[in-house]
Coordinates of C-alpha atoms and ligand atoms in Angstrom, one line a residue:
X322 CA 97.4 156.0 -41.9
X323 CA 97.1 153.1 -39.5
X324 CA 96.1 150.3 -42.0
X325 CA 97.5 151.7 -45.2
X326 CA 99.6 148.7 -46.4
X327 CA 97.1 146.2 -45.2
X328 CA 94.5 147.9 -47.4
X329 CA 96.8 147.8 -50.4
X330 CA 97.5 144.1 -49.8
X331 CA 93.8 143.3 -49.3
X332 CA 93.0 144.8 -52.7
X333 CA 95.7 142.8 -54.3
X334 CA 94.7 139.6 -52.6
X335 CA 91.1 140.0 -53.8
X336 CA 92.3 139.9 -57.4
X337 CA 93.6 136.3 -57.0
X338 CA 91.9 134.8 -53.9
X339 CA 88.1 134.7 -53.4
X340 CA 87.3 137.5 -50.9
X341 CA 91.0 138.0 -50.5
X342 CA 91.2 135.3 -47.8
X343 CA 91.7 131.6 -47.5
X344 CA 89.1 131.2 -44.8
X345 CA 86.0 133.4 -44.6
X346 CA 86.1 134.5 -41.0
X347 CA 89.3 136.4 -41.7
X348 CA 87.6 138.8 -44.1
X349 CA 86.0 140.9 -41.3
X350 CA 82.5 140.5 -43.0
X351 CA 81.0 140.0 -39.5
X352 CA 82.4 143.2 -38.1
X353 CA 82.8 145.4 -41.2
X354 CA 85.9 147.1 -42.4
X355 CA 89.0 145.5 -43.9
X356 CA 91.2 142.8 -42.4
X357 CA 94.7 143.6 -41.3
X358 CA 97.7 141.7 -42.8
X359 CA 100.2 140.3 -40.4
X360 CA 103.9 140.4 -41.1
X361 CA 105.1 138.5 -38.1
X362 CA 104.4 137.4 -34.6
X363 CA 106.3 136.5 -31.4
X364 CA 104.9 135.4 -28.0
X365 CA 101.7 137.3 -27.3
X366 CA 102.2 139.9 -30.0
X367 CA 101.2 140.3 -33.7
X368 CA 102.8 142.9 -35.9
X369 CA 100.9 144.0 -39.0
X370 CA 102.2 145.3 -42.3
X371 CA 101.9 148.9 -41.0
X372 CA 104.0 148.0 -38.0
X373 CA 101.1 148.2 -35.6
X374 CA 101.5 145.9 -32.6
X375 CA 98.6 143.9 -31.2
X376 CA 98.0 141.7 -28.2
X377 CA 96.7 138.5 -29.8
X378 CA 93.5 136.9 -28.4
X379 CA 92.9 134.4 -31.2
X380 CA 96.3 132.5 -31.3
X381 CA 95.5 131.4 -34.9
X382 CA 92.1 130.3 -33.6
X383 CA 93.5 128.2 -30.8
X384 CA 96.8 126.4 -31.8
X385 CA 99.4 128.7 -30.4
X386 CA 98.6 128.1 -26.8
X387 CA 102.2 128.9 -25.7
X388 CA 102.4 132.0 -27.9
X389 CA 103.7 132.7 -31.4
X390 CA 107.1 131.3 -32.6
X391 CA 107.5 129.3 -29.4
X392 CA 111.2 128.4 -29.4
X393 CA 111.0 124.7 -28.7
X394 CA 108.5 124.3 -31.6
X395 CA 110.7 126.4 -33.9
X396 CA 113.8 124.4 -33.1
X397 CA 112.0 121.1 -33.7
X398 CA 110.6 122.2 -37.0
X399 CA 113.8 123.7 -38.3
X400 CA 115.8 120.6 -37.4
X401 CA 113.2 118.2 -38.9
X402 CA 112.9 120.3 -42.1
X403 CA 116.6 119.8 -42.8
X404 CA 116.0 116.0 -43.0
X405 CA 113.1 116.3 -45.4
X406 CA 109.5 117.3 -44.8
X407 CA 107.3 114.4 -46.0
X408 CA 107.9 111.0 -47.4
X409 CA 104.5 109.3 -47.7
X410 CA 106.2 106.5 -45.9
X411 CA 105.9 105.6 -42.2
X412 CA 108.2 107.5 -39.8
X413 CA 109.0 107.0 -36.1
X414 CA 107.9 110.4 -35.1
X415 CA 104.2 109.6 -36.0
X416 CA 104.3 106.9 -33.4
X417 CA 106.0 109.2 -30.8
X418 CA 103.2 111.8 -31.1
X419 CA 100.5 109.1 -31.2
X420 CA 101.8 107.5 -28.0
X421 CA 102.1 110.9 -26.2
X422 CA 98.6 111.9 -27.2
X423 CA 97.1 108.6 -26.2
X424 CA 98.9 108.8 -22.9
X425 CA 97.5 112.3 -22.2
X426 CA 93.8 111.7 -23.2
X427 CA 91.5 109.3 -21.4
X428 CA 89.4 106.6 -23.1
X429 CA 91.4 106.4 -26.4
X430 CA 93.6 103.5 -27.4
X431 CA 94.5 104.5 -31.0
X432 CA 94.7 107.7 -33.0
X433 CA 94.8 108.6 -36.7
X434 CA 96.4 111.8 -37.9
X435 CA 94.9 113.9 -40.6
X436 CA 95.5 117.5 -41.8
X437 CA 92.7 119.6 -40.3
X438 CA 89.8 119.6 -37.8
X439 CA 87.4 119.2 -40.7
X440 CA 89.1 116.0 -41.9
X441 CA 89.1 114.7 -38.3
X442 CA 85.4 115.3 -37.8
X443 CA 84.4 114.1 -41.3
X444 CA 86.4 110.9 -40.9
X445 CA 85.1 110.2 -37.4
X446 CA 81.5 110.4 -38.6
X447 CA 82.3 108.0 -41.4
X448 CA 83.9 105.6 -38.9
X449 CA 80.9 105.9 -36.5
X450 CA 78.6 105.1 -39.4
X451 CA 80.8 102.2 -40.5
X452 CA 81.0 100.8 -36.9
X453 CA 77.3 101.1 -36.1
X454 CA 75.9 100.4 -39.5
X455 CA 73.6 103.4 -39.1
X456 CA 73.3 106.5 -41.3
X457 CA 72.0 109.4 -39.2
X458 CA 73.9 111.8 -37.0
X459 CA 72.7 114.5 -34.6
X460 CA 74.5 117.8 -34.4
X461 CA 73.7 121.0 -32.5
X462 CA 72.8 124.4 -34.0
X463 CA 75.8 126.7 -33.6
X464 CA 78.3 123.9 -33.2
X465 CA 80.9 123.9 -36.0
X466 CA 82.8 120.7 -37.0
X467 CA 84.5 122.0 -40.1
X468 CA 83.1 122.4 -43.6
X469 CA 82.3 118.9 -44.8
X470 CA 78.8 118.5 -46.3
X471 CA 77.3 116.6 -43.4
X472 CA 77.9 119.5 -41.0
X473 CA 76.7 122.4 -43.2
X474 CA 73.1 121.8 -42.2
X475 CA 70.5 124.0 -40.5
X476 CA 67.3 123.0 -38.7
X477 CA 64.8 121.3 -40.9
X478 CA 61.1 122.2 -41.1
X479 CA 59.7 120.2 -38.1
X480 CA 61.3 119.7 -34.7
X481 CA 62.1 116.0 -35.5
X482 CA 62.5 116.0 -39.2
X483 CA 65.9 116.0 -40.9
X484 CA 68.0 119.0 -41.5
X485 CA 68.3 121.2 -44.7
X486 CA 71.5 122.4 -46.3
X487 CA 72.8 125.8 -45.2
X488 CA 75.2 126.1 -48.1
X489 CA 74.7 125.7 -51.9
X490 CA 76.4 122.6 -53.0
X491 CA 75.2 120.5 -50.1
X492 CA 72.6 118.1 -51.3
X493 CA 69.2 117.2 -49.8
X494 CA 70.5 113.6 -49.9
X495 CA 73.2 114.5 -47.5
X496 CA 71.0 116.8 -45.4
X497 CA 68.5 114.0 -44.7
X498 CA 71.0 112.1 -42.6
X499 CA 71.8 115.1 -40.3
X500 CA 69.4 115.9 -37.5
X501 CA 69.6 119.3 -35.7
X502 CA 69.1 119.8 -31.9
X503 CA 69.7 122.8 -29.7
X504 CA 72.7 123.0 -27.3
X505 CA 71.7 122.3 -23.6
X506 CA 68.3 120.9 -24.7
X507 CA 68.3 117.3 -23.7
X508 CA 64.6 116.8 -24.3
X509 CA 65.0 117.9 -27.9
X510 CA 67.7 115.3 -28.4
X511 CA 65.6 112.6 -26.8
X512 CA 62.7 113.4 -29.1
X513 CA 65.0 113.1 -32.2
X514 CA 66.3 109.8 -30.9
X515 CA 62.8 108.5 -30.3
X516 CA 61.7 109.6 -33.8
X517 CA 64.7 107.9 -35.4
X518 CA 65.1 104.9 -33.2
X519 CA 67.9 102.5 -34.2
X520 CA 69.0 104.8 -37.1
X521 CA 71.4 107.2 -35.3
X522 CA 75.1 106.4 -35.6
X523 CA 76.4 109.3 -33.6
X524 CA 75.8 112.5 -31.7
X525 CA 78.6 114.9 -32.4
X526 CA 79.1 117.9 -30.1
X527 CA 81.6 120.5 -29.0
X528 CA 81.7 119.4 -25.4
X529 CA 82.5 123.1 -24.5
X530 CA 81.2 125.0 -27.4
X531 CA 83.5 127.7 -28.9
X532 CA 81.7 128.5 -32.2
X533 CA 78.8 130.4 -30.6
X534 CA 81.2 132.2 -28.4
X535 CA 82.0 130.0 -25.4
X536 CA 79.1 128.0 -24.2
X537 CA 79.3 125.5 -21.3
X538 CA 77.1 122.5 -21.3
X539 CA 74.9 122.1 -18.2
X540 CA 75.9 119.0 -16.1
X541 CA 72.5 117.4 -16.7
X542 CA 72.7 118.0 -20.5
X543 CA 76.1 116.4 -21.0
X544 CA 75.5 113.6 -18.6
X545 CA 72.1 113.0 -20.3
X546 CA 73.7 112.7 -23.7
X547 CA 76.2 110.1 -22.4
X548 CA 73.3 108.1 -20.8
X549 CA 71.2 108.3 -24.0
X550 CA 74.0 107.2 -26.2
X551 CA 74.9 104.3 -24.0
X552 CA 71.2 103.2 -23.8
X553 CA 70.6 103.6 -27.6
X554 CA 73.9 102.3 -29.0
X555 CA 74.7 105.7 -30.4
X556 CA 78.4 106.8 -30.4
X557 CA 79.1 110.0 -28.5
X558 CA 81.6 112.0 -30.5
X559 CA 83.5 114.8 -28.7
X560 CA 84.8 117.4 -31.2
X561 CA 87.8 118.6 -29.2
X562 CA 89.4 120.5 -32.0
X563 CA 89.2 123.6 -29.7
X564 CA 89.2 122.1 -26.2
X565 CA 91.7 119.3 -26.8
X566 CA 95.1 120.0 -25.1
X567 CA 93.7 123.5 -24.2
X568 CA 91.4 122.8 -21.2
X569 CA 94.0 120.4 -19.8
X570 CA 96.0 117.3 -20.8
X571 CA 92.8 115.3 -21.0
X572 CA 90.7 118.0 -22.6
X573 CA 87.0 118.2 -22.1
X574 CA 86.5 114.5 -21.2
X575 CA 88.7 115.1 -18.1
X576 CA 87.3 118.6 -17.4
X577 CA 83.7 117.5 -17.5
X578 CA 84.4 113.9 -16.3
X579 CA 82.5 112.4 -19.3
X580 CA 83.7 109.4 -21.4
X581 CA 83.3 110.0 -25.1
X582 CA 83.3 107.2 -27.6
X583 CA 85.4 109.1 -30.1
X584 CA 87.5 112.3 -29.8
X585 CA 88.5 114.6 -32.6
X586 CA 91.5 117.0 -32.3
X587 CA 93.0 119.9 -34.3
X588 CA 94.7 123.2 -33.6
X589 CA 97.0 122.7 -30.5
X590 CA 97.9 119.1 -31.5
X591 CA 99.7 120.5 -34.5
X592 CA 101.6 123.2 -32.7
X593 CA 100.7 125.7 -35.4
X594 CA 101.2 123.3 -38.4
X595 CA 98.3 121.5 -40.1
X596 CA 97.4 118.5 -38.0
X597 CA 94.0 117.0 -37.1
X598 CA 93.3 113.7 -35.5
X599 CA 90.6 111.4 -34.4
X600 CA 90.9 108.7 -31.7
X601 CA 88.8 106.0 -29.9
X602 CA 89.1 102.8 -28.1
X603 CA 90.7 99.9 -30.1
X604 CA 87.4 98.2 -30.8
X605 CA 86.2 101.2 -32.9
X606 CA 89.5 102.1 -34.5
X607 CA 89.9 98.4 -35.7
X608 CA 87.3 99.3 -38.3
X609 CA 89.5 101.8 -40.0
X610 CA 91.5 101.0 -43.2
X611 CA 93.8 99.3 -43.7
X612 CA 92.9 97.2 -40.6
X613 CA 89.2 97.4 -41.3
X614 CA 86.8 98.3 -44.1
X615 CA 86.1 102.0 -43.3
X616 CA 88.3 104.0 -45.8
X617 CA 90.2 107.1 -44.9
X618 CA 93.5 108.4 -46.2
X619 CA 95.7 111.5 -46.7
X620 CA 98.9 112.3 -48.7
X621 CA 100.4 114.5 -46.0
X622 CA 98.7 112.9 -43.0
X623 CA 101.4 112.4 -40.2
X624 CA 104.1 114.1 -42.2
X625 CA 107.2 114.4 -40.0
X626 CA 107.4 118.2 -40.3
X627 CA 103.9 118.7 -38.8
X628 CA 104.5 115.9 -36.4
X629 CA 107.7 117.6 -35.1
X630 CA 105.7 120.8 -34.2
X631 CA 102.9 118.8 -32.6
X632 CA 105.4 116.6 -30.6
X633 CA 107.3 119.7 -29.3
X634 CA 104.0 121.4 -28.3
X635 CA 102.5 118.4 -26.5
X636 CA 105.8 117.6 -24.9
X637 CA 105.9 121.1 -23.4
X638 CA 102.2 120.8 -22.2
X639 CA 102.7 117.3 -20.8
X640 CA 105.8 118.4 -18.9
X641 CA 104.4 121.6 -17.5
X642 CA 100.7 121.0 -16.8
X643 CA 100.7 124.1 -14.6
X644 CA 100.4 126.1 -17.8
X645 CA 96.7 125.1 -18.0
X646 CA 96.1 126.5 -14.5
X647 CA 98.1 129.7 -15.2
X648 CA 96.1 130.2 -18.4
X649 CA 92.8 129.7 -16.6
X650 CA 93.8 132.2 -14.0
X651 CA 94.8 134.8 -16.6
X652 CA 91.4 134.2 -18.3
X653 CA 89.6 134.7 -15.0
X654 CA 91.5 137.9 -14.4
X655 CA 90.5 139.2 -17.9
X656 CA 86.9 138.1 -17.4
X657 CA 86.6 139.9 -14.1
X658 CA 88.3 143.1 -15.4
X659 CA 86.1 143.4 -18.4
X660 CA 82.9 142.6 -16.4
X661 CA 83.8 145.4 -13.9
X662 CA 84.3 148.0 -16.7
X663 CA 81.1 147.0 -18.6
X664 CA 79.0 147.0 -15.4
X665 CA 80.5 150.4 -14.4
X666 CA 79.6 151.7 -17.8
X667 CA 76.1 150.2 -17.7
X668 CA 76.6 148.1 -20.8
X669 CA 74.4 145.0 -20.9
X670 CA 76.7 142.0 -21.3
X671 CA 77.2 138.3 -20.6
X672 CA 80.7 136.8 -20.3
X673 CA 81.1 133.0 -20.6
X674 CA 84.4 131.4 -19.6
X675 CA 85.8 127.9 -19.3
X676 CA 89.5 127.4 -18.8
X677 CA 91.3 129.6 -21.3
X678 CA 88.2 130.0 -23.5
X679 CA 86.1 133.2 -22.9
X680 CA 83.6 135.2 -24.9
X681 CA 81.9 138.6 -24.4
X682 CA 78.3 138.9 -25.5
X683 CA 76.5 142.3 -25.5
X684 CA 73.0 141.1 -24.6
X685 CA 70.8 140.9 -21.5
X686 CA 70.0 137.2 -21.4
X687 CA 72.4 134.4 -20.5
X688 CA 74.0 132.8 -23.5
X689 CA 73.3 129.1 -23.4
X690 CA 72.7 128.1 -27.1
X691 CA 72.9 129.5 -30.6
X692 CA 69.7 131.5 -30.5
X693 CA 70.7 133.3 -27.3
X694 CA 74.3 133.8 -28.7
X695 CA 72.8 135.4 -31.8
X696 CA 71.4 138.2 -29.7
X697 CA 75.0 139.4 -29.0
X698 CA 75.7 139.8 -32.7
X699 CA 75.0 143.6 -32.9
X700 CA 76.4 147.0 -33.5
X701 CA 77.8 147.2 -30.0
X702 CA 79.9 144.2 -30.7
X703 CA 81.2 145.8 -34.0
X704 CA 82.0 149.0 -32.2
X705 CA 83.8 147.1 -29.4
X706 CA 85.8 145.0 -31.9
X707 CA 87.1 148.0 -33.9
X708 CA 87.5 150.1 -30.8
X709 CA 89.8 147.4 -29.4
X710 CA 91.6 146.8 -32.7
X711 CA 92.4 150.5 -33.0
X712 CA 94.0 150.3 -29.5
X713 CA 96.2 147.3 -30.5
X714 CA 94.0 144.5 -29.1
X715 CA 93.2 141.8 -31.7
X716 CA 89.9 140.0 -30.8
X717 CA 88.0 137.4 -32.8
X718 CA 86.3 139.3 -35.7
X719 CA 82.9 137.7 -35.0
X720 CA 80.4 137.6 -32.2
X721 CA 80.2 133.8 -32.6
X722 CA 83.8 133.1 -31.7
X723 CA 85.8 132.6 -28.5
X724 CA 89.0 134.2 -27.3
X725 CA 91.9 131.8 -27.0
X726 CA 94.4 133.0 -24.5
X727 CA 98.1 132.0 -25.0
X728 CA 100.4 131.7 -22.1
X729 CA 102.8 134.4 -23.4
X730 CA 100.2 137.0 -22.5
X731 CA 101.3 138.8 -19.3
X732 CA 99.2 140.4 -16.6
X733 CA 100.2 143.8 -17.9
X734 CA 98.9 142.8 -21.3
X735 CA 95.7 141.8 -19.6
X736 CA 95.5 145.1 -17.7
X737 CA 96.1 147.0 -21.0
X738 CA 93.3 145.1 -22.5
X739 CA 90.9 145.9 -19.7
X740 CA 91.9 149.6 -19.9
X741 CA 91.2 149.5 -23.7
X742 CA 87.6 148.3 -23.0
X743 CA 87.2 151.3 -20.7
X744 CA 88.3 153.6 -23.5
X745 CA 85.9 152.0 -26.0
X746 CA 82.9 152.6 -23.8
Ligands
KE4_1396 P1 89.6 123.2 -39.4 O1 89.2 122.3 -40.6 O2 89.4 124.6 -39.6 O3 91.1 122.9 -39.0 O4 88.8 122.7 -38.1 C1 87.4 122.8 -38.2 C2 86.8 122.9 -36.8 C3 86.3 121.7 -36.2 N1 85.8 121.7 -34.9 C4 85.8 122.9 -34.2 C5 85.3 122.8 -32.8 C6 86.4 124.1 -34.7 O5 86.4 125.2 -34.0 C7 86.9 124.1 -36.0 C8 87.5 125.3 -36.7 N2 87.4 126.5 -35.9 C9 87.3 127.7 -36.6 C10 87.2 128.9 -35.6 N3 86.0 128.9 -35.0 C11 88.5 127.9 -37.5 C12 88.7 129.3 -38.1 C13 88.4 129.3 -39.6 O6 87.4 128.7 -40.0 O7 89.2 130.0 -40.2

């Protein structure tokens, strides 16, 4: 049986770990069925516990942009581990990675390392509040910035009232400081800003969204946000946990030609080990402890083992920027191939793509925000996901996620993937 050992392992995992997973999206709740368990991975391929091979389109949700077990990262981590993994005392390699990252990304002078994208976004919001002396933030429905309380909020009752919790355990007290707007709706943001004049510390956004599938901001929307923030003294926070070091050296700021006030990173910056980061111009970062009063800390933040993976990864990307072009071309090839098959089969679909982020939505209307993305969350998607999985293609197990291509994927892998779509339909 194709998934026998995974099924046994899942039953065992559920005895000791809630839902059998350490992050909900892995449990296949959005697509049905049981998750597979991975034994190992190399390059573009995953191998599950039943020795099935898969072409991997999630790359651990983004980090492994050069493929699994990338040799230069392995070598760096193995060498570093022999000298100790963490000291809780400053090390030179933290400065090396900080210097490299600051050199690759525009508009940042200083960077603070943490251990996840959640920590990066949570800390950036606290710093924005501390820097501006304001309490409220605006976020967008469908954008995900990690699981800290301020972000687990859904639209409140009225268009310009505050949000309401979308998870038990998040208090009304927290929710009142988070305002909800819709992606690509600049008028809605302006209305919120007007109704809360002088009270908004930051607008936090995924500059190219990846948690509603891939959604690209309209030029007028993202430019309008920048202008509004400048005019109102609001900090524009780019959550580049997905886009950072994936869209190019300079991430979404460079790709969209928009200057953010703060940028948050995760995924690629850690090369597959737990690293997050947030960065800004010196004036803002000077407010962060121990230099300034805004507190933020972490036992394993900047640990040399994780830094060694991140340094090897960013060094590879910095020295071979053609990787970004090659990845974008592979993603375009996949997009066109899938679109051709779905059109030929008469399947209603939308495909959104930006750089090496792409998403397939089985709906009639263009996908430009959370509401339109939700229309693609249907049985056709579930049939597609499992049909591809059974043919050895591992896609994100949710209609609200993006594919993340890794550069180890070959054109023959892409061709196989397109052929598999044809077989499903
Ligand atoms: P982490 O705390 O999971 O490292 O990062 C949170 C985060 C912040 N910002 C953006 C734009 C993100 O995409 C994420 C995390 N992404 C999800 C995938 N959509 C992680 C997968 C998971 O939750 O297991």
